[in-house]
Amino acid sequence: MAYKVLDSRKAYVGKLVTVTVDTVEMPDGKKAVRETVIRGKNAAAVLPIDNDGKIILVRQYRHAYKEMLLEIPAGVLEEGEEPEQGVLRELNEETGKIAEKLTYICTLYPTVGYCKEEIALYLAENLKNGKQNLDPEEFIEIERYTPKEAVEMIYRGEIRDAKTVAAIFAYEMGHK
Amino acid sequence: MAYKVLDSRKAYVGKLVTVTVDTVEMPDGKKAVRETVIRGKNAAAVLPIDNDGKIILVRQYRHAYKEMLLEIPAGVLEEGEEPEQGVLRELNEETGKIAEKLTYICTLYPTVGYCKEEIALYLAENLKNGKQNLDPEEFIEIERYTPKEAVEMIYRGEIRDAKTVAAIFAYEMGHK
């Protein structure tokens, strides 16, 4: 079931996001206004397990939080790029690793209340060394933790990024 | 480490979100522009386990996806409300349940790339019946699944909301 859209307008068009303000008709016939943030592109993210069984995380500055956050490698898909390709490219660019085994975990809607975007989540294993190749705007530090350490870091609030938390819990839960 | 903010302006001020466009100085001295969606309020969400061991989920229309999505009960915190209070209130309003045991799981940043918002995640057990009390704009259906069924639904793409996926994986992983 989808609500009927009575009116839709673009309230803001930015570089990264567009905000739409729609008037919808609810099941009881009443009208409601829905403000939605739309990111034009989808993303993919990957939990890489190195050959010592450790999780490879990247720490980078996130301006929304004004903090250096720990995350799994991730990025926006390029035009026409499949999630599998995109995630292998991001893994290589951000960590220098090439994955010989890639397993799909699930797809996430990060902020269902008002943002439209989806993130495909993968597990990467059997890693080989390639060459790190960061975007000019990326300043990234690599950190490695055992799955047990990573879970403890989530509980202590040191890892908060939702895609990263979901991927670590999935791995610890036994996703293969 | 935080990047130095050289300039900050509000590019859009909506009902739910504000978009800021900031110019920041990166570690190499170069400038970059950061567009950020800011939601004024934080949220809390709760995985309720009923007395049969089933997870209680709510299905509701989410306009950003134009789909009826399955989620754990959640909501925005009211002014001055602690996350524990807010989450018990939302659980009661959306499902009619009163929880006698509430356990903190972790805090999530849903969309680190460009949205500022946080969600405190809880587990609710020892549920008693109260009275459902929906907001006038809420049309919600209650569904119940075993933890095993919920994990399978994530893998099949039937549950995609990130806070819900993180909470179900945390529970299945053995969070107590």
Tab-separated table of C-alpha atoms in Angstrom:
chain	number	residue	atom	x	y	z
A	1	MET	CA	0.000	0.000	0.000
A	2	ALA	CA	1.299	3.436	-0.915
A	3	TYR	CA	-0.258	6.713	0.131
A	4	LYS	CA	-1.605	8.817	-2.725
A	5	VAL	CA	0.654	11.774	-3.489
A	6	LEU	CA	-1.505	14.877	-3.966
A	7	ASP	CA	1.340	17.310	-4.459
A	8	SER	CA	5.133	17.114	-4.674
A	9	ARG	CA	7.678	19.890	-4.821
A	10	LYS	CA	11.453	20.156	-4.587
A	11	ALA	CA	12.104	22.381	-1.593
A	12	TYR	CA	15.922	22.182	-1.821
A	13	VAL	CA	18.305	20.953	-4.492
A	14	GLY	CA	21.870	20.628	-3.213
A	15	LYS	CA	25.079	19.046	-4.420
A	16	LEU	CA	24.539	15.805	-2.510
A	17	VAL	CA	20.878	15.767	-1.534
A	18	THR	CA	17.489	16.983	-2.679
A	19	VAL	CA	14.663	17.670	-0.225
A	20	THR	CA	11.106	17.080	-1.421
A	21	VAL	CA	7.965	18.228	0.374
A	22	ASP	CA	4.975	16.097	-0.599
A	23	THR	CA	1.350	16.261	0.444
A	24	VAL	CA	-0.063	12.764	0.804
A	25	GLU	CA	-3.493	11.313	1.519
A	26	MET	CA	-3.542	8.961	4.494
A	27	PRO	CA	-5.772	5.849	4.772
A	28	ASP	CA	-8.419	7.860	6.671
A	29	GLY	CA	-8.601	10.412	3.832
A	30	LYS	CA	-6.795	13.128	5.793
A	31	LYS	CA	-3.827	14.961	4.331
A	32	ALA	CA	-0.298	14.955	5.721
A	33	VAL	CA	2.947	16.618	4.667
A	34	ARG	CA	6.059	14.482	4.207
A	35	GLU	CA	9.508	16.059	3.995
A	36	THR	CA	12.024	13.657	2.442
A	37	VAL	CA	15.778	13.822	1.884
A	38	ILE	CA	16.764	12.070	-1.330
A	39	ARG	CA	20.308	11.123	-2.153
A	40	GLY	CA	20.565	10.494	-5.866
A	41	LYS	CA	22.921	7.543	-5.505
A	42	ASN	CA	22.954	4.299	-3.581
A	43	ALA	CA	25.895	2.922	-1.652
A	44	ALA	CA	27.651	-0.340	-0.839
A	45	ALA	CA	29.715	-1.290	2.193
A	46	VAL	CA	31.933	-4.244	3.061
A	47	LEU	CA	33.172	-5.943	6.229
A	48	PRO	CA	36.699	-7.129	5.333
A	49	ILE	CA	38.195	-9.999	7.360
A	50	ASP	CA	41.971	-10.177	6.971
A	51	ASN	CA	43.993	-13.371	6.957
A	52	ASP	CA	44.521	-13.131	10.757
A	53	GLY	CA	40.751	-13.111	11.248
A	54	LYS	CA	40.699	-9.403	12.105
A	55	ILE	CA	38.170	-6.864	10.874
A	56	ILE	CA	39.672	-3.998	8.866
A	57	LEU	CA	38.059	-0.661	9.698
A	58	VAL	CA	38.706	2.825	8.361
A	59	ARG	CA	38.703	5.881	10.572
A	60	GLN	CA	37.781	9.129	8.896
A	61	TYR	CA	36.478	12.579	9.696
A	62	ARG	CA	32.702	12.870	9.358
A	63	HIS	CA	31.642	16.454	9.316
A	64	ALA	CA	28.002	15.721	10.286
A	65	TYR	CA	29.313	14.569	13.691
A	66	LYS	CA	32.571	16.561	13.721
A	67	GLU	CA	34.279	13.340	14.823
A	68	MET	CA	36.722	10.786	13.449
A	69	LEU	CA	34.417	7.780	13.054
A	70	LEU	CA	35.300	4.110	12.664
A	71	GLU	CA	33.517	2.437	9.761
A	72	ILE	CA	33.718	-0.467	7.376
A	73	PRO	CA	34.884	0.579	3.891
A	74	ALA	CA	31.972	1.985	1.903
A	75	GLY	CA	31.111	4.332	-0.854
A	76	VAL	CA	28.636	5.582	-3.337
A	77	LEU	CA	28.088	3.518	-6.471
A	78	GLU	CA	29.203	5.099	-9.697
A	79	GLU	CA	26.891	5.402	-12.699
A	80	GLY	CA	26.077	1.927	-14.036
A	81	GLU	CA	28.167	0.172	-11.400
A	82	GLU	CA	26.874	-3.001	-9.728
A	83	PRO	CA	27.103	-3.097	-5.899
A	84	GLU	CA	29.642	-5.997	-6.067
A	85	GLN	CA	31.948	-4.011	-8.342
A	86	GLY	CA	31.517	-0.821	-6.318
A	87	VAL	CA	32.291	-2.452	-3.024
A	88	LEU	CA	35.406	-4.207	-4.343
A	89	ARG	CA	36.575	-0.876	-5.792
A	90	GLU	CA	35.979	0.963	-2.503
A	91	LEU	CA	37.704	-1.794	-0.504
A	92	ASN	CA	40.717	-1.514	-2.763
A	93	GLU	CA	40.798	2.296	-2.798
A	94	GLU	CA	40.405	2.683	0.966
A	95	THR	CA	42.442	-0.261	2.303
A	96	GLY	CA	44.582	-1.442	-0.611
A	97	LYS	CA	43.076	-4.940	-0.323
A	98	ILE	CA	41.755	-7.161	-3.102
A	99	ALA	CA	39.072	-9.651	-2.005
A	100	GLU	CA	38.902	-13.101	-3.594
A	101	LYS	CA	35.678	-13.990	-1.751
A	102	LEU	CA	32.707	-11.639	-1.500
A	103	THR	CA	29.436	-12.643	0.216
A	104	TYR	CA	26.242	-10.590	0.228
A	105	ILE	CA	24.801	-9.985	3.702
A	106	CYS	CA	21.723	-7.784	3.230
A	107	THR	CA	20.495	-4.370	2.130
A	108	LEU	CA	19.932	-1.549	4.611
A	109	TYR	CA	17.688	1.502	4.562
A	110	PRO	CA	19.668	3.712	6.956
A	111	THR	CA	17.127	6.381	7.954
A	112	VAL	CA	13.630	5.256	6.987
A	113	GLY	CA	11.841	8.186	8.586
A	114	TYR	CA	12.926	10.838	6.129
A	115	CYS	CA	15.918	9.781	3.950
A	116	LYS	CA	15.831	7.792	0.747
A	117	GLU	CA	19.018	5.800	0.241
A	118	GLU	CA	20.038	2.167	0.336
A	119	ILE	CA	23.271	0.424	1.256
A	120	ALA	CA	24.136	-3.092	0.066
A	121	LEU	CA	26.227	-4.868	2.711
A	122	TYR	CA	28.909	-7.491	1.983
A	123	LEU	CA	31.490	-9.645	3.712
A	124	ALA	CA	34.963	-9.846	2.088
A	125	GLU	CA	37.423	-12.661	2.811
A	126	ASN	CA	40.575	-14.187	1.295
A	127	LEU	CA	42.251	-10.786	0.991
A	128	LYS	CA	45.350	-10.092	-1.092
A	129	ASN	CA	47.491	-6.969	-1.031
A	130	GLY	CA	46.865	-4.364	-3.718
A	131	LYS	CA	47.537	-0.646	-3.663
A	132	GLN	CA	45.587	1.929	-1.634
A	133	ASN	CA	44.262	4.701	-3.866
A	134	LEU	CA	42.368	7.364	-1.917
A	135	ASP	CA	40.267	10.150	-3.358
A	136	PRO	CA	41.959	13.542	-2.935
A	137	GLU	CA	39.323	14.447	-0.323
A	138	GLU	CA	39.810	11.244	1.707
A	139	PHE	CA	42.071	11.106	4.755
A	140	ILE	CA	41.741	7.646	6.161
A	141	GLU	CA	43.466	5.648	8.894
A	142	ILE	CA	43.296	1.853	8.882
A	143	GLU	CA	42.619	-0.015	12.149
A	144	ARG	CA	42.228	-3.748	12.759
A	145	TYR	CA	40.303	-5.489	15.531
A	146	THR	CA	39.202	-9.009	16.348
A	147	PRO	CA	35.423	-9.523	15.991
A	148	LYS	CA	35.198	-9.787	19.812
A	149	GLU	CA	37.007	-6.450	20.245
A	150	ALA	CA	34.752	-4.831	17.638
A	151	VAL	CA	31.597	-5.999	19.450
A	152	GLU	CA	32.956	-4.597	22.734
A	153	MET	CA	33.712	-1.300	20.978
A	154	ILE	CA	30.088	-1.116	19.796
A	155	TYR	CA	28.887	-1.668	23.373
A	156	ARG	CA	31.282	1.017	24.632
A	157	GLY	CA	30.054	3.505	21.991
A	158	GLU	CA	33.369	3.582	20.106
A	159	ILE	CA	31.717	2.236	16.927
A	160	ARG	CA	28.335	3.824	16.169
A	161	ASP	CA	27.942	3.831	12.391
A	162	ALA	CA	24.803	1.786	11.694
A	163	LYS	CA	26.054	-0.143	8.617
A	164	THR	CA	29.231	-1.047	10.542
A	165	VAL	CA	27.296	-2.183	13.625
A	166	ALA	CA	24.923	-4.289	11.491
A	167	ALA	CA	27.831	-5.918	9.622
A	168	ILE	CA	29.840	-6.702	12.779
A	169	PHE	CA	26.792	-8.181	14.533
A	170	ALA	CA	25.963	-10.223	11.408
A	171	TYR	CA	29.496	-11.648	11.319
A	172	GLU	CA	29.543	-12.358	15.065
A	173	MET	CA	26.099	-13.970	14.766
A	174	GLY	CA	27.657	-16.403	12.335
A	175	HIS	CA	26.948	-15.032	8.833
A	176	LYS	CA	29.057	-16.999	6.363
B	1	MET	CA	40.616	15.723	15.233
B	2	ALA	CA	37.997	18.026	13.719
B	3	TYR	CA	38.377	19.906	10.476
B	4	LYS	CA	38.390	23.678	10.852
B	5	VAL	CA	35.100	25.228	9.698
B	6	LEU	CA	35.851	28.292	7.560
B	7	ASP	CA	32.254	29.099	6.683
B	8	SER	CA	28.820	27.720	7.577
B	9	ARG	CA	25.421	28.610	6.163
B	10	LYS	CA	21.913	27.210	6.405
B	11	ALA	CA	20.934	26.301	2.862
B	12	TYR	CA	17.492	24.906	3.747
B	13	VAL	CA	15.354	25.095	6.872
B	14	GLY	CA	12.418	22.688	6.757
B	15	LYS	CA	9.891	21.351	9.211
B	16	LEU	CA	11.878	18.206	9.998
B	17	VAL	CA	15.405	18.854	8.747
B	18	THR	CA	17.872	21.672	8.190
B	19	VAL	CA	20.579	21.466	5.528
B	20	THR	CA	23.867	23.237	6.228
B	21	VAL	CA	26.595	23.886	3.679
B	22	ASP	CA	29.980	24.340	5.361
B	23	THR	CA	33.401	25.074	3.943
B	24	VAL	CA	36.050	23.159	5.874
B	25	GLU	CA	39.832	23.052	5.837
B	26	MET	CA	41.219	19.551	5.326
B	27	PRO	CA	44.464	18.232	6.924
B	28	ASP	CA	46.436	19.169	3.771
B	29	GLY	CA	45.214	22.776	4.001
B	30	LYS	CA	42.853	22.453	1.041
B	31	LYS	CA	39.229	23.496	1.282
B	32	ALA	CA	36.230	21.235	0.851
B	33	VAL	CA	32.471	21.788	0.955
B	34	ARG	CA	30.323	19.622	3.240
B	35	GLU	CA	26.563	19.468	2.839
B	36	THR	CA	24.891	18.108	5.991
B	37	VAL	CA	21.318	17.196	6.859
B	38	ILE	CA	20.553	17.949	10.500
B	39	ARG	CA	17.528	16.614	12.295
B	40	GLY	CA	16.932	18.680	15.391
B	41	LYS	CA	15.932	15.728	17.553
B	42	ASN	CA	17.409	12.360	18.429
B	43	ALA	CA	15.537	9.079	18.462
B	44	ALA	CA	15.264	5.832	20.386
B	45	ALA	CA	14.198	2.376	19.231
B	46	VAL	CA	13.414	-0.884	20.987
B	47	LEU	CA	13.394	-4.585	20.124
B	48	PRO	CA	10.460	-6.012	22.122
B	49	ILE	CA	10.468	-9.748	22.904
B	50	ASP	CA	7.022	-10.997	23.898
B	51	ASN	CA	6.349	-13.749	26.424
B	52	ASP	CA	6.361	-16.396	23.641
B	53	GLY	CA	9.910	-15.326	22.687
B	54	LYS	CA	8.708	-13.585	19.522
B	55	ILE	CA	9.893	-10.217	18.244
B	56	ILE	CA	7.140	-7.599	17.932
B	57	LEU	CA	7.516	-5.481	14.791
B	58	VAL	CA	5.424	-2.619	13.438
B	59	ARG	CA	4.638	-2.238	9.757
B	60	GLN	CA	4.002	1.292	8.574
B	61	TYR	CA	4.053	3.361	5.431
B	62	ARG	CA	7.345	5.188	4.889
B	63	HIS	CA	6.981	7.855	2.279
B	64	ALA	CA	10.730	8.074	1.524
B	65	TYR	CA	10.495	4.515	0.116
B	66	LYS	CA	6.790	4.543	-0.757
B	67	GLU	CA	6.589	1.127	0.935
B	68	MET	CA	5.065	-0.419	4.051
B	69	LEU	CA	8.235	-1.173	6.031
B	70	LEU	CA	8.734	-3.520	8.969
B	71	GLU	CA	10.529	-1.910	11.890
B	72	ILE	CA	11.039	-2.150	15.610
B	73	PRO	CA	9.038	0.474	17.544
B	74	ALA	CA	10.877	3.789	17.541
B	75	GLY	CA	10.354	7.475	17.777
B	76	VAL	CA	11.783	10.894	18.263
B	77	LEU	CA	12.565	11.948	21.826
B	78	GLU	CA	10.457	14.757	23.205
B	79	GLU	CA	11.986	17.863	24.763
B	80	GLY	CA	13.800	16.918	27.980
B	81	GLU	CA	12.945	13.213	27.627
B	82	GLU	CA	15.573	10.576	28.427
B	83	PRO	CA	15.982	7.785	25.809
B	84	GLU	CA	14.732	5.159	28.319
B	85	GLN	CA	11.514	7.107	28.941
B	86	GLY	CA	11.041	7.863	25.246
B	87	VAL	CA	11.465	4.286	24.152
B	88	LEU	CA	9.044	2.940	26.781
B	89	ARG	CA	6.522	5.587	25.701
B	90	GLU	CA	6.897	4.690	22.002
B	91	LEU	CA	6.654	0.955	22.750
B	92	ASN	CA	3.436	1.558	24.638
B	93	GLU	CA	1.933	3.939	22.060
B	94	GLU	CA	2.752	1.733	19.053
B	95	THR	CA	2.193	-1.781	20.450
B	96	GLY	CA	0.217	-1.298	23.667
B	97	LYS	CA	2.923	-3.128	25.638
B	98	ILE	CA	4.523	-2.104	28.916
B	99	ALA	CA	8.071	-3.431	29.437
B	100	GLU	CA	9.256	-4.397	32.904
B	101	LYS	CA	12.835	-5.038	31.700
B	102	LEU	CA	14.720	-2.640	29.434
B	103	THR	CA	18.356	-3.241	28.404
B	104	TYR	CA	20.516	-0.779	26.484
B	105	ILE	CA	22.156	-2.267	23.376
B	106	CYS	CA	24.082	0.570	21.709
B	107	THR	CA	23.768	3.910	19.946
B	108	LEU	CA	23.626	4.169	16.155
B	109	TYR	CA	24.546	6.934	13.749
B	110	PRO	CA	22.287	5.952	10.811
B	111	THR	CA	23.784	7.875	7.887
B	112	VAL	CA	27.255	9.135	8.819
B	113	GLY	CA	28.066	10.548	5.382
B	114	TYR	CA	25.695	13.473	5.462
B	115	CYS	CA	23.012	13.210	8.200
B	116	LYS	CA	23.329	14.202	11.840
B	117	GLU	CA	21.064	12.129	14.064
B	118	GLU	CA	21.484	9.404	16.656
B	119	ILE	CA	19.317	6.481	17.707
B	120	ALA	CA	19.641	4.793	21.091
B	121	LEU	CA	18.799	1.088	20.776
B	122	TYR	CA	17.204	-1.038	23.514
B	123	LEU	CA	15.915	-4.537	24.185
B	124	ALA	CA	12.548	-4.816	26.025
B	125	GLU	CA	11.461	-7.991	27.828
B	126	ASN	CA	8.895	-9.076	30.455
B	127	LEU	CA	6.058	-7.368	28.610
B	128	LYS	CA	2.631	-6.645	30.097
B	129	ASN	CA	-0.463	-5.531	28.236
B	130	GLY	CA	-1.287	-1.833	28.269
B	131	LYS	CA	-3.252	0.229	25.782
B	132	GLN	CA	-2.118	1.148	22.244
B	133	ASN	CA	-2.283	4.905	21.704
B	134	LEU	CA	-1.222	5.922	18.205
B	135	ASP	CA	-0.531	9.443	16.982
B	136	PRO	CA	-3.286	10.661	14.616
B	137	GLU	CA	-0.799	10.384	11.729
B	138	GLU	CA	0.256	6.813	12.563
B	139	PHE	CA	-1.295	3.788	10.837
B	140	ILE	CA	0.487	0.766	12.176
B	141	GLU	CA	0.081	-3.003	11.883
B	142	ILE	CA	1.648	-5.307	14.468
B	143	GLU	CA	3.481	-8.458	13.331
B	144	ARG	CA	5.312	-11.062	15.405
B	145	TYR	CA	8.161	-13.327	14.332
B	146	THR	CA	10.603	-15.680	16.008
B	147	PRO	CA	14.193	-14.365	16.031
B	148	LYS	CA	15.088	-17.078	13.472
B	149	GLU	CA	12.276	-15.965	11.139
B	150	ALA	CA	13.340	-12.317	11.524
B	151	VAL	CA	16.941	-13.123	10.539
B	152	GLU	CA	15.698	-15.008	7.470
B	153	MET	CA	13.495	-12.028	6.561
B	154	ILE	CA	16.564	-9.758	6.694
B	155	TYR	CA	18.421	-12.125	4.362
B	156	ARG	CA	15.443	-12.191	1.989
B	157	GLY	CA	15.216	-8.374	1.949
B	158	GLU	CA	11.873	-8.254	3.756
B	159	ILE	CA	13.378	-6.298	6.660
B	160	ARG	CA	15.758	-3.524	5.605
B	161	ASP	CA	15.519	-0.778	8.193
B	162	ALA	CA	19.052	-0.408	9.620
B	163	LYS	CA	18.128	0.027	13.318
B	164	THR	CA	15.858	-3.028	13.072
B	165	VAL	CA	18.539	-5.145	11.362
B	166	ALA	CA	21.154	-4.110	13.955
B	167	ALA	CA	18.806	-4.912	16.851
B	168	ILE	CA	17.761	-8.316	15.477
B	169	PHE	CA	21.368	-9.324	14.763
B	170	ALA	CA	22.390	-8.125	18.257
B	171	TYR	CA	19.682	-10.270	19.837
B	172	GLU	CA	20.480	-13.305	17.698
B	173	MET	CA	24.189	-12.834	18.495
B	174	GLY	CA	23.263	-13.271	22.145
B	175	HIS	CA	22.873	-9.738	23.547
B	176	LYS	CA	21.278	-10.057	26.985
